[in-house]
């Protein structure tokens, strides 16, 4: 089966899908990062009940996704 043209096409398609999944994940993380930036700005001057908790949660989320946004492929 490894010599089959269909099997080779299947492997190639799987490899392309894997690459596409990584790119989609990166774009999603970048979107989350920029939504956090917008939320931080929106909540920066608010003194509503729970505003501190919202700011803290957004900061934690942003801190978790920041490495993927600033160095998406690691230290290569």
PDB file of N, CA and C in Angstrom, residues 1-44:
ATOM      1  N   UNK A   1       0.803  -1.201   0.000  1.00  0.00           N
ATOM      2  CA  UNK A   1       0.000   0.000   0.000  1.00  0.00           C
ATOM      3  C   UNK A   1       0.848   1.268   0.000  1.00  0.00           C
ATOM      4  N   UNK A   2       2.023   1.299   0.649  1.00  0.00           N
ATOM      5  CA  UNK A   2       2.837   2.511   0.614  1.00  0.00           C
ATOM      6  C   UNK A   2       3.257   2.918  -0.796  1.00  0.00           C
ATOM      7  N   UNK A   3       3.239   2.006  -1.758  1.00  0.00           N
ATOM      8  CA  UNK A   3       3.605   2.345  -3.131  1.00  0.00           C
ATOM      9  C   UNK A   3       2.409   2.852  -3.928  1.00  0.00           C
ATOM     10  N   UNK A   4       1.251   2.858  -3.336  1.00  0.00           N
ATOM     11  CA  UNK A   4       0.026   3.261  -4.019  1.00  0.00           C
ATOM     12  C   UNK A   4      -0.011   4.780  -4.225  1.00  0.00           C
ATOM     13  N   UNK A   5      -0.345   5.245  -5.450  1.00  0.00           N
ATOM     14  CA  UNK A   5      -0.488   6.687  -5.691  1.00  0.00           C
ATOM     15  C   UNK A   5      -1.586   7.298  -4.821  1.00  0.00           C
ATOM     16  N   UNK A   6      -2.656   6.556  -4.592  1.00  0.00           N
ATOM     17  CA  UNK A   6      -3.740   7.077  -3.749  1.00  0.00           C
ATOM     18  C   UNK A   6      -3.253   7.260  -2.309  1.00  0.00           C
ATOM     19  N   UNK A   7      -2.456   6.322  -1.835  1.00  0.00           N
ATOM     20  CA  UNK A   7      -1.912   6.412  -0.482  1.00  0.00           C
ATOM     21  C   UNK A   7      -0.978   7.619  -0.367  1.00  0.00           C
ATOM     22  N   UNK A   8      -0.169   7.849  -1.385  1.00  0.00           N
ATOM     23  CA  UNK A   8       0.729   9.002  -1.385  1.00  0.00           C
ATOM     24  C   UNK A   8      -0.060  10.305  -1.394  1.00  0.00           C
ATOM     25  N   UNK A   9      -1.131  10.369  -2.183  1.00  0.00           N
ATOM     26  CA  UNK A   9      -1.983  11.567  -2.203  1.00  0.00           C
ATOM     27  C   UNK A   9      -2.637  11.777  -0.844  1.00  0.00           C
ATOM     28  N   UNK A  10      -3.063  10.686  -0.209  1.00  0.00           N
ATOM     29  CA  UNK A  10      -3.670  10.775   1.116  1.00  0.00           C
ATOM     30  C   UNK A  10      -2.665  11.331   2.124  1.00  0.00           C
ATOM     31  N   UNK A  11      -1.432  10.851   2.088  1.00  0.00           N
ATOM     32  CA  UNK A  11      -0.400  11.367   2.988  1.00  0.00           C
ATOM     33  C   UNK A  11      -0.145  12.852   2.745  1.00  0.00           C
ATOM     34  N   UNK A  12      -0.083  13.233   1.468  1.00  0.00           N
ATOM     35  CA  UNK A  12       0.157  14.634   1.130  1.00  0.00           C
ATOM     36  C   UNK A  12      -1.001  15.503   1.610  1.00  0.00           C
ATOM     37  N   UNK A  13      -2.221  15.052   1.418  1.00  0.00           N
ATOM     38  CA  UNK A  13      -3.392  15.803   1.860  1.00  0.00           C
ATOM     39  C   UNK A  13      -3.407  15.938   3.377  1.00  0.00           C
ATOM     40  N   UNK A  14      -3.049  14.871   4.081  1.00  0.00           N
ATOM     41  CA  UNK A  14      -2.996  14.911   5.544  1.00  0.00           C
ATOM     42  C   UNK A  14      -1.937  15.903   6.014  1.00  0.00           C
ATOM     43  N   UNK A  15      -0.795  15.936   5.356  1.00  0.00           N
ATOM     44  CA  UNK A  15       0.268  16.874   5.729  1.00  0.00           C
ATOM     45  C   UNK A  15      -0.174  18.313   5.497  1.00  0.00           C
ATOM     46  N   UNK A  16      -0.849  18.565   4.386  1.00  0.00           N
ATOM     47  CA  UNK A  16      -1.344  19.918   4.104  1.00  0.00           C
ATOM     48  C   UNK A  16      -2.401  20.335   5.124  1.00  0.00           C
ATOM     49  N   UNK A  17      -3.259  19.409   5.511  1.00  0.00           N
ATOM     50  CA  UNK A  17      -4.295  19.710   6.506  1.00  0.00           C
ATOM     51  C   UNK A  17      -3.656  20.041   7.849  1.00  0.00           C
ATOM     52  N   UNK A  18      -2.613  19.311   8.206  1.00  0.00           N
ATOM     53  CA  UNK A  18      -1.921  19.571   9.467  1.00  0.00           C
ATOM     54  C   UNK A  18      -1.297  20.969   9.465  1.00  0.00           C
ATOM     55  N   UNK A  19      -0.686  21.350   8.350  1.00  0.00           N
ATOM     56  CA  UNK A  19      -0.109  22.691   8.239  1.00  0.00           C
ATOM     57  C   UNK A  19      -1.198  23.745   8.337  1.00  0.00           C
ATOM     58  N   UNK A  20      -2.326  23.508   7.683  1.00  0.00           N
ATOM     59  CA  UNK A  20      -3.445  24.442   7.730  1.00  0.00           C
ATOM     60  C   UNK A  20      -4.011  24.580   9.127  1.00  0.00           C
ATOM     61  N   UNK A  21      -4.033  23.491   9.874  1.00  0.00           N
ATOM     62  CA  UNK A  21      -4.549  23.523  11.242  1.00  0.00           C
ATOM     63  C   UNK A  21      -3.661  24.393  12.130  1.00  0.00           C
ATOM     64  N   UNK A  22      -2.359  24.293  11.953  1.00  0.00           N
ATOM     65  CA  UNK A  22      -1.441  25.128  12.741  1.00  0.00           C
ATOM     66  C   UNK A  22      -1.658  26.600  12.437  1.00  0.00           C
ATOM     67  N   UNK A  23      -1.828  26.922  11.162  1.00  0.00           N
ATOM     68  CA  UNK A  23      -2.038  28.309  10.776  1.00  0.00           C
ATOM     69  C   UNK A  23      -3.371  28.820  11.315  1.00  0.00           C
ATOM     70  N   UNK A  24      -4.401  28.005  11.248  1.00  0.00           N
ATOM     71  CA  UNK A  24      -5.702  28.386  11.791  1.00  0.00           C
ATOM     72  C   UNK A  24      -5.606  28.624  13.292  1.00  0.00           C
ATOM     73  N   UNK A  25      -4.899  27.758  13.992  1.00  0.00           N
ATOM     74  CA  UNK A  25      -4.723  27.925  15.443  1.00  0.00           C
ATOM     75  C   UNK A  25      -3.983  29.227  15.748  1.00  0.00           C
ATOM     76  N   UNK A  26      -2.957  29.534  14.976  1.00  0.00           N
ATOM     77  CA  UNK A  26      -2.208  30.770  15.182  1.00  0.00           C
ATOM     78  C   UNK A  26      -3.105  31.980  14.972  1.00  0.00           C
ATOM     79  N   UNK A  27      -3.880  31.983  13.895  1.00  0.00           N
ATOM     80  CA  UNK A  27      -4.783  33.105  13.625  1.00  0.00           C
ATOM     81  C   UNK A  27      -5.823  33.251  14.734  1.00  0.00           C
ATOM     82  N   UNK A  28      -6.314  32.135  15.241  1.00  0.00           N
ATOM     83  CA  UNK A  28      -7.291  32.169  16.327  1.00  0.00           C
ATOM     84  C   UNK A  28      -6.672  32.767  17.582  1.00  0.00           C
ATOM     85  N   UNK A  29      -5.453  32.353  17.918  1.00  0.00           N
ATOM     86  CA  UNK A  29      -4.779  32.912  19.090  1.00  0.00           C
ATOM     87  C   UNK A  29      -4.518  34.406  18.929  1.00  0.00           C
ATOM     88  N   UNK A  30      -4.154  34.815  17.731  1.00  0.00           N
ATOM     89  CA  UNK A  30      -3.954  36.247  17.495  1.00  0.00           C
ATOM     90  C   UNK A  30      -5.267  37.004  17.664  1.00  0.00           C
ATOM     91  N   UNK A  31      -6.356  36.436  17.178  1.00  0.00           N
ATOM     92  CA  UNK A  31      -7.670  37.070  17.349  1.00  0.00           C
ATOM     93  C   UNK A  31      -8.026  37.197  18.824  1.00  0.00           C
ATOM     94  N   UNK A  32      -7.771  36.147  19.594  1.00  0.00           N
ATOM     95  CA  UNK A  32      -8.036  36.189  21.037  1.00  0.00           C
ATOM     96  C   UNK A  32      -7.178  37.276  21.689  1.00  0.00           C
ATOM     97  N   UNK A  33      -5.926  37.342  21.302  1.00  0.00           N
ATOM     98  CA  UNK A  33      -5.014  38.363  21.845  1.00  0.00           C
ATOM     99  C   UNK A  33      -5.574  39.766  21.595  1.00  0.00           C
ATOM    100  N   UNK A  34      -5.978  40.056  20.369  1.00  0.00           N
ATOM    101  CA  UNK A  34      -6.456  41.404  20.053  1.00  0.00           C
ATOM    102  C   UNK A  34      -7.804  41.704  20.687  1.00  0.00           C
ATOM    103  N   UNK A  35      -8.627  40.687  20.889  1.00  0.00           N
ATOM    104  CA  UNK A  35      -9.873  40.897  21.637  1.00  0.00           C
ATOM    105  C   UNK A  35      -9.555  41.242  23.081  1.00  0.00           C
ATOM    106  N   UNK A  36      -8.536  40.610  23.652  1.00  0.00           N
ATOM    107  CA  UNK A  36      -8.114  40.933  25.018  1.00  0.00           C
ATOM    108  C   UNK A  36      -7.604  42.364  25.099  1.00  0.00           C
ATOM    109  N   UNK A  37      -6.858  42.793  24.096  1.00  0.00           N
ATOM    110  CA  UNK A  37      -6.372  44.174  24.066  1.00  0.00           C
ATOM    111  C   UNK A  37      -7.563  45.128  24.070  1.00  0.00           C
ATOM    112  N   UNK A  38      -8.556  44.843  23.241  1.00  0.00           N
ATOM    113  CA  UNK A  38      -9.748  45.699  23.173  1.00  0.00           C
ATOM    114  C   UNK A  38     -10.502  45.693  24.504  1.00  0.00           C
ATOM    115  N   UNK A  39     -10.637  44.529  25.115  1.00  0.00           N
ATOM    116  CA  UNK A  39     -11.321  44.448  26.405  1.00  0.00           C
ATOM    117  C   UNK A  39     -10.557  45.186  27.498  1.00  0.00           C
ATOM    118  N   UNK A  40      -9.238  45.061  27.502  1.00  0.00           N
ATOM    119  CA  UNK A  40      -8.441  45.794  28.489  1.00  0.00           C
ATOM    120  C   UNK A  40      -8.659  47.293  28.347  1.00  0.00           C
ATOM    121  N   UNK A  41      -8.687  47.761  27.114  1.00  0.00           N
ATOM    122  CA  UNK A  41      -8.916  49.187  26.878  1.00  0.00           C
ATOM    123  C   UNK A  41     -10.325  49.579  27.324  1.00  0.00           C
ATOM    124  N   UNK A  42     -11.291  48.770  26.976  1.00  0.00           N
ATOM    125  CA  UNK A  42     -12.684  49.064  27.319  1.00  0.00           C
ATOM    126  C   UNK A  42     -12.901  49.101  28.839  1.00  0.00           C
ATOM    127  N   UNK A  43     -12.257  48.201  29.551  1.00  0.00           N
ATOM    128  CA  UNK A  43     -12.467  48.092  30.991  1.00  0.00           C
ATOM    129  C   UNK A  43     -11.463  48.900  31.815  1.00  0.00           C
ATOM    130  N   UNK A  44     -10.532  49.572  31.177  1.00  0.00           N
ATOM    131  CA  UNK A  44      -9.469  50.261  31.916  1.00  0.00           C
ATOM    132  C   UNK A  44      -9.996  51.338  32.853  1.00  0.00           C
TER     133      UNK A  44
END
